[in-house]
Each structure stands twice: as structure tokens, then as C-alpha cells.
Coordinates of C-alpha atoms in Angstrom, one line a residue:
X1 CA 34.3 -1.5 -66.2
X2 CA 30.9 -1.5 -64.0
X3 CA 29.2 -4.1 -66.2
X4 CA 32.4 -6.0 -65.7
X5 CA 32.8 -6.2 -62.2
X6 CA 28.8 -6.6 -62.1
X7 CA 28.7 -9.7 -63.9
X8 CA 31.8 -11.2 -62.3
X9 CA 30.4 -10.3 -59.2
X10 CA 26.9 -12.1 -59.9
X11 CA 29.1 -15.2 -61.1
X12 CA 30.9 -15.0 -57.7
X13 CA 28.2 -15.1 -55.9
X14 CA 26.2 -17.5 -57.6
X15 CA 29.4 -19.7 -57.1
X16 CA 30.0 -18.8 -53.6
X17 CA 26.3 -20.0 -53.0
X18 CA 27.0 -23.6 -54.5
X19 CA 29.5 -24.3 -52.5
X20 CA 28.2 -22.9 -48.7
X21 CA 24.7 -24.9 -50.1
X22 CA 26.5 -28.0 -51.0
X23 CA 28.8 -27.9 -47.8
X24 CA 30.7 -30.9 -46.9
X25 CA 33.3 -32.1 -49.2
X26 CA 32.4 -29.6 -52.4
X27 CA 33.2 -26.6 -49.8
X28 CA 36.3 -28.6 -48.3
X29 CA 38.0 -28.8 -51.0
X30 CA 36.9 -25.2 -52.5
X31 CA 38.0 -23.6 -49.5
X32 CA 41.7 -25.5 -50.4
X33 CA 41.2 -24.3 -53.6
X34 CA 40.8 -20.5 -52.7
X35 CA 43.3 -20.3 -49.8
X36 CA 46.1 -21.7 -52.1
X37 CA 45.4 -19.5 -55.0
X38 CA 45.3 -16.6 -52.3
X39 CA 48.6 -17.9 -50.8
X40 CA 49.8 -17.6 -54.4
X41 CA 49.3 -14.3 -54.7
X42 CA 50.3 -13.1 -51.6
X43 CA 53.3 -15.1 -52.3
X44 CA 54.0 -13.4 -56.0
X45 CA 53.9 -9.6 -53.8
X46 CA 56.9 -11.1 -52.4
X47 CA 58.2 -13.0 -55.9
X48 CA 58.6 -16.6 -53.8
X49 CA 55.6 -17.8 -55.6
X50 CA 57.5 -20.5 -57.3
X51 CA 60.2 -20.8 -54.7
X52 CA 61.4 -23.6 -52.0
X53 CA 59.4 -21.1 -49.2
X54 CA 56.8 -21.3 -51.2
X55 CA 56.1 -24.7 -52.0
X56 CA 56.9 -25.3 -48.1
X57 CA 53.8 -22.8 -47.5
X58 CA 51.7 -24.4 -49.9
X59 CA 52.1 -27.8 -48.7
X60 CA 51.8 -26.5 -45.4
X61 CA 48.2 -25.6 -46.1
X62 CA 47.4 -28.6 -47.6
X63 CA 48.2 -30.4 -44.6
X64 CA 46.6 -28.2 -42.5
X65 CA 43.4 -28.8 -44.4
X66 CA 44.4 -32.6 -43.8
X67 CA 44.2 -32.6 -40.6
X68 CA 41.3 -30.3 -39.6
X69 CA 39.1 -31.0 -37.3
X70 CA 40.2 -34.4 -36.7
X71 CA 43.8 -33.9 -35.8
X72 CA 43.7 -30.4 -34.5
X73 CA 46.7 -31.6 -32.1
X74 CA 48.6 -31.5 -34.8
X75 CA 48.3 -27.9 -36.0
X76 CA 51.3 -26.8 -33.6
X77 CA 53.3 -29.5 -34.6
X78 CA 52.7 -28.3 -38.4
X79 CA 53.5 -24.7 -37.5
X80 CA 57.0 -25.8 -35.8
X81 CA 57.7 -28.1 -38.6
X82 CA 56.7 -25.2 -41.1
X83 CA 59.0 -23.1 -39.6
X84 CA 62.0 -25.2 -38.7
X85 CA 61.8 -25.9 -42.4
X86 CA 61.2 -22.2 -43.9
X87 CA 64.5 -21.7 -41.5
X88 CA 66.6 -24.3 -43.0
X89 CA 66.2 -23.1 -46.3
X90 CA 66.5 -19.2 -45.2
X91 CA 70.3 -20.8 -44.2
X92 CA 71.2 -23.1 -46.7
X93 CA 70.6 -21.7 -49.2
X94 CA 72.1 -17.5 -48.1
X95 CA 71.7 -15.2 -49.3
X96 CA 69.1 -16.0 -51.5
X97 CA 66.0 -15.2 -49.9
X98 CA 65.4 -12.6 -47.4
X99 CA 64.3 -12.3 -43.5
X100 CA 61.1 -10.9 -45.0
X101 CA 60.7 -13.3 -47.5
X102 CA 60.7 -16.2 -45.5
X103 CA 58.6 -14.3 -43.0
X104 CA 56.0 -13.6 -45.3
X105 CA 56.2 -17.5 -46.1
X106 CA 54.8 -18.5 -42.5
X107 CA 52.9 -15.7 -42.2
X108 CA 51.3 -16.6 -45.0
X109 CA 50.1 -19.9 -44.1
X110 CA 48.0 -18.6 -41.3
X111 CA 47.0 -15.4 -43.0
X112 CA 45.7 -17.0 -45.6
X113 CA 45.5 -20.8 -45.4
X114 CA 44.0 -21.1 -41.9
X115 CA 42.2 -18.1 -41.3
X116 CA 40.1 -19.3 -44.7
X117 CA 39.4 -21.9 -43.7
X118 CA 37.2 -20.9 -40.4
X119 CA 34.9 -20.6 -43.8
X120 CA 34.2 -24.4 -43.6
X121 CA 34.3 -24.7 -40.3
X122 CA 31.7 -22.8 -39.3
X123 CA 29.4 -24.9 -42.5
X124 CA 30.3 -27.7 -40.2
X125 CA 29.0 -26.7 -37.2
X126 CA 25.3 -27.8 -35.3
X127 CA 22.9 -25.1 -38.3
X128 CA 26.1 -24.5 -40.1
X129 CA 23.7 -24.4 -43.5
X130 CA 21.9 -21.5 -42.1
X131 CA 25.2 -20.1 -39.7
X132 CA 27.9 -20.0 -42.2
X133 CA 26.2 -17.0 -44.6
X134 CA 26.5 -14.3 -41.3
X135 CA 30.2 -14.3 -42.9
X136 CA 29.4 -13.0 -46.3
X137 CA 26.5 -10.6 -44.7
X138 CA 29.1 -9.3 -42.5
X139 CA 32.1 -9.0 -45.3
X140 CA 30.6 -8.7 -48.6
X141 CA 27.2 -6.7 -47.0
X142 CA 29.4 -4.5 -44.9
X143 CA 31.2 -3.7 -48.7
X144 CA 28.0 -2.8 -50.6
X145 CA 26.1 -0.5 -47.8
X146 CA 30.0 1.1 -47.0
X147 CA 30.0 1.6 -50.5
X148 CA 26.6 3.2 -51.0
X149 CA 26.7 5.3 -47.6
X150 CA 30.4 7.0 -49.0
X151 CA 28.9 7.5 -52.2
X152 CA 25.9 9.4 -50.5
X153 CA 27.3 11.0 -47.3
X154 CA 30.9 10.3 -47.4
X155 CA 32.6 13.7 -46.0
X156 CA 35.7 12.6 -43.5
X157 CA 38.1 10.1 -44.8
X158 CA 38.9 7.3 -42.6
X159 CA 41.8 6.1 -43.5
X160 CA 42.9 9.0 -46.1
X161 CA 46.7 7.4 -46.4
X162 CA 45.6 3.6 -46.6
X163 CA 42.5 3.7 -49.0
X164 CA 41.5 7.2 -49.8
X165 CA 38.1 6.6 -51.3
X166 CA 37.0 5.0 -47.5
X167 CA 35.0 7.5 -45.6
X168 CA 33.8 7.3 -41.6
X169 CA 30.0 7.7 -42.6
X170 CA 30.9 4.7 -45.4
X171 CA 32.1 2.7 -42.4
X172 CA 28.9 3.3 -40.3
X173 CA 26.9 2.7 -42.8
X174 CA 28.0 -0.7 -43.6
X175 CA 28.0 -1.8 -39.9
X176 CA 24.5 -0.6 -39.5
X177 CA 23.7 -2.2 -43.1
X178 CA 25.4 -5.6 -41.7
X179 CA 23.6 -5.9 -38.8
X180 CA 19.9 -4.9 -40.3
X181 CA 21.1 -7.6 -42.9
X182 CA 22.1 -10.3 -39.8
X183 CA 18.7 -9.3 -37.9
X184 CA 16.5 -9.9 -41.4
X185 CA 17.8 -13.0 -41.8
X186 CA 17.6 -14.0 -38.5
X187 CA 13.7 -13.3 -38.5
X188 CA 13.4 -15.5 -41.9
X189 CA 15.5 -18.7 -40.1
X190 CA 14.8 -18.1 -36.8
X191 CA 13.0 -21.5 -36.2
X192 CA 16.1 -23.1 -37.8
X193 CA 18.5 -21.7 -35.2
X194 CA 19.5 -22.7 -32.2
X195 CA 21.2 -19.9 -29.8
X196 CA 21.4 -19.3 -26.2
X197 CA 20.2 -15.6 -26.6
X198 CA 17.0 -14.4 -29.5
X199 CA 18.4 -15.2 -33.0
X200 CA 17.7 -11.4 -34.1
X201 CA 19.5 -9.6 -31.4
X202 CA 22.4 -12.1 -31.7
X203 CA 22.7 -12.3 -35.3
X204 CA 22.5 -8.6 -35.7
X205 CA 25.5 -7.9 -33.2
X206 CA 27.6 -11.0 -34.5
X207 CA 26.9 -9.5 -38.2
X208 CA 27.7 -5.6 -36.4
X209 CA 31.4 -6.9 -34.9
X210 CA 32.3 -9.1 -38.3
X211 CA 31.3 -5.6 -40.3
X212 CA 33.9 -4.2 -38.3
X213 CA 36.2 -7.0 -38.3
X214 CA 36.0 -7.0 -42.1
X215 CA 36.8 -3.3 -42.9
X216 CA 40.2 -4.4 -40.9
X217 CA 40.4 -6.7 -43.3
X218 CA 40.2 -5.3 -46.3
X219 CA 42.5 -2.5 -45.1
X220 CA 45.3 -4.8 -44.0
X221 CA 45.1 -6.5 -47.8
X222 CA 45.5 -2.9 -49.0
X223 CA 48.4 -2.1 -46.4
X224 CA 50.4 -4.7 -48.1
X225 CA 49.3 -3.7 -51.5
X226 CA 50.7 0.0 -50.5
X227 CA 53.6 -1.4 -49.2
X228 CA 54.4 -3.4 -52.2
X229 CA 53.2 -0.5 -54.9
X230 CA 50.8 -2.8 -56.8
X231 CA 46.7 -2.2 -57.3
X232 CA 45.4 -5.6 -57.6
X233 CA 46.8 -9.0 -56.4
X234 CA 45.5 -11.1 -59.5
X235 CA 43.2 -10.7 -62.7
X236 CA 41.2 -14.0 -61.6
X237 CA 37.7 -12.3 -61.1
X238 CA 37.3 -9.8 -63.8
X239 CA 36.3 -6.1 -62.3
X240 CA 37.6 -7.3 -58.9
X241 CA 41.3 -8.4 -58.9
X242 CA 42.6 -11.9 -57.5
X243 CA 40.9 -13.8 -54.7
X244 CA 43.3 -11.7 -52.1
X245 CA 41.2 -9.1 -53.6
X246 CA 37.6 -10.0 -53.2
X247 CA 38.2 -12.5 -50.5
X248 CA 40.7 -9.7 -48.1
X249 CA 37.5 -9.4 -45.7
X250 CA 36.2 -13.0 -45.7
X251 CA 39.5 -14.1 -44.4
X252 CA 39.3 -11.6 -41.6
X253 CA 35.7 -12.4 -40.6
X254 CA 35.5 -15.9 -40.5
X255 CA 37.4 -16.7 -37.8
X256 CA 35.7 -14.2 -35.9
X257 CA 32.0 -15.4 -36.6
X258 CA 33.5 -18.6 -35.3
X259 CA 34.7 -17.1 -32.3
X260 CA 31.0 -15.3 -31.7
X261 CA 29.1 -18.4 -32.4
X262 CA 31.2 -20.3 -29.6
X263 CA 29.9 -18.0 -27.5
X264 CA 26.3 -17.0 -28.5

């Protein structure tokens, strides 16, 4: 099982990698990619996968991803229309589906579809080639160093309900990890980066509030997990689960290094 999720988790990065690199229209249409199949799963928790609210949610994020960043006047517009029309079929066709069903099928869209897609975004943006990896240092590096700290000095659970195996000196770890990691990298591409305070000091607390951002992530994905009595939301990524499953902290964070880069 180790060697498993190892080399899947080699693969994933490896392909992660090609597509922040390449950027542009390769990550564009990647970042679709991803926050459909996610939306898929999330959808199948609820078993509308293959349903009218699902198709509406699915096209939903397609046209979303349509109009990004040119059109962003549009994206309340999309979110009425999304609604009016997840509504419409919620009455016409009752009582097929339920309030939490169609819920779940807006909620969705956002959740997954737009929050993903702060992923590209931030590739877009003035040193988005160099800006765009804080989000994996602060999801996926925050993972690894939470990881190793619990292994080694794990005592008090921190959320002993939600995700048992999580520990408080886990969490601290992989904030302190994420932020060395943002700071290291920061002294590599510093003369790449343009910021109005020092790269290393800004890049260490951006990576320090995505760390936590991202273990609120991954706890959420496993809320609805809980909720739902299932362990994984897919078998995509052997060792790892679905997308939902690897990518629960990515969608968290990348709005968020967004947010901080807007300001920094």
C-alpha cells in the first residue's frame, strides 16, 4: 500500500508540475479537467452524478471557466441562472430529488469548480510561473511535515471525532514546515519576485496562513465523507482516493494565496 501511494504520488506530482510549468492553455483546460471530475465525485456522495442537477452543475462550471477573467461580470449572473435552474427542476420534477440534493448541486459549483480554479489564476498573474507553487507548498507541504511531526510527536488529537489520526503537534508542525518551505523558496527566486514587502518574510507567512487554510480543507472533505459513511471519494489516484481526495486542500488554499498575493 506505501509503494502504491508513493508511486502515484510521484506520478501526481510529476504531472502537477507539467501543467503549473506549461501554464496557459495546458493548465486551463487541466484545471477544467480536475474540477469536473471532483464535482463528479462530490456529486456521486449525493448519487445526482448522472442527474438533471448534475449536468446543470457541470455545465455550470464549464461556463464559468468560459468566462473567467474576461467576463467576470458574468459570474453572478451564472450563479442566479444556476440556481433559478437547479430550482426549477427541484419543482418539476417532486419529489424526486431532495432539498439537500439540489443544495449540494450549487454548492458544488463553487466548492469545487470555482474555488479550483483560483489554481490558474494565480499562474496568470504578473510572476505567476514562480507564484502559483506557494499553493502546493502550503497544501501538499503542510501534508508531508503534519504527517511526519504526528508520526514523531503526535500526543493530543486535534480533531479526534473528524479525522482521528490528526494530532495538534502534526498541525504545528506542518505550518512551521510550510512556511520554512515558502521562505527557502523565496531565497532561491527572490530576484524573480516582485512584492511590496521582502520575498522571504512574505512568502513564509503567505505559505504559514495557506498551511492553515489547508488543514480546514482537508477536514471539511473528510466532514462530508463522515457524514456520508464512505472512506475515499474515487479510486483515480491509486494509494490516494479520487481527486476530492488529494486535491480537498488545494481547493481550500488557492483562493486564499490569491487573496494574500492581492495584498502582499
Amino acid at each position: 500500500m506505501f509503494t502504491t501511494r508513493l508511486i502515484s504520488g510521484i506520478v501526481l506530482v510529476i504531472i502537477a508540475a507539467f501543467l503549473l510549468v506549461e501554464g496557459s492553455t495546458v493548465l486551463y483546460f487541466g484545471s477544467m479537467a480536475i474540477s469536473l471530475i471532483g464535482l463528479y465525485e462530490l456529486y456521486r456522495v449525493m448519487k445526482i452524478e448522472r442527474s438533471a442537477p448534475g449536468f446543470v452543475g457541470y455545465a455550470a462550471v464549464v461556463a464559468y471557466y468560459w468566462i473567467m477573467g474576461n467576463r467576470e461580470q458574468y459570474v453572478t449572473f451564472l450563479a442566479i441562472v444556476s440556481l433559478m435552474i437547479l430550482m426549477t427542476i427541484y419543482v418539476v420534477t417532486f419529489p424526486k430529488y431532495g432539498t439537500e440534493q439540489i443544495t449540494v448541486a450549487f454548492f458544488g459549483i463553487f466548492y469545487v469548480g470555482i474555488m479550483f480554479s483560483y489554481l490558474y489564476q494565480v499562474r496568470e498573474m504578473p510572476d505567476g510561473k514562480y507564484l502559483v507553487w506557494l499553493i502546493l507548498l502550503s497544501s501538499w507541504g503542510c501534508d508531508t511535515f503534519a504527517y511526519c511531526a504526528g508520526k514523531l510527536f503526535g500526543k493530543h488529537k486535534m480533531a479526534p471525532v473528524l479525522s482521528p489520526k490528526k494530532s495538534v503537534e502534526g498541525a504545528v508542525g506542518g505550518v512551521v514546515g510550510a512556511a520554512a518551505l515558502g521562505a527557502i523558496y523565496a531565497t532561491i527566486f527572490s530576484s524573480n519576485i516582485t512584492m511590496s514587502i521582502n520575498p522571504v518574510a512574505g512568502f513564509a507567512i503567505i505559505c504559514a496562513v495557506g498551511a492553515l487554510i489547508s488543514m480546514v480543507g482537508d477536514l471539511a472533505a473528510s466532514a462530508i465523507k463522515r457524514n456520508h459513511d464512505i472512506k475515499d471519494y474515487g479510486k483515480l489516484i491509486p494509494g490516494h482516493g479520487g481527486i476530492m481526495d488529494r486535491f480537498d486542500s488545494v481547493i481550500y488554499v488557492a483562493p486564499v494565496i490569491w487573496i494574500l498575493l492581492q495584498i502582499f
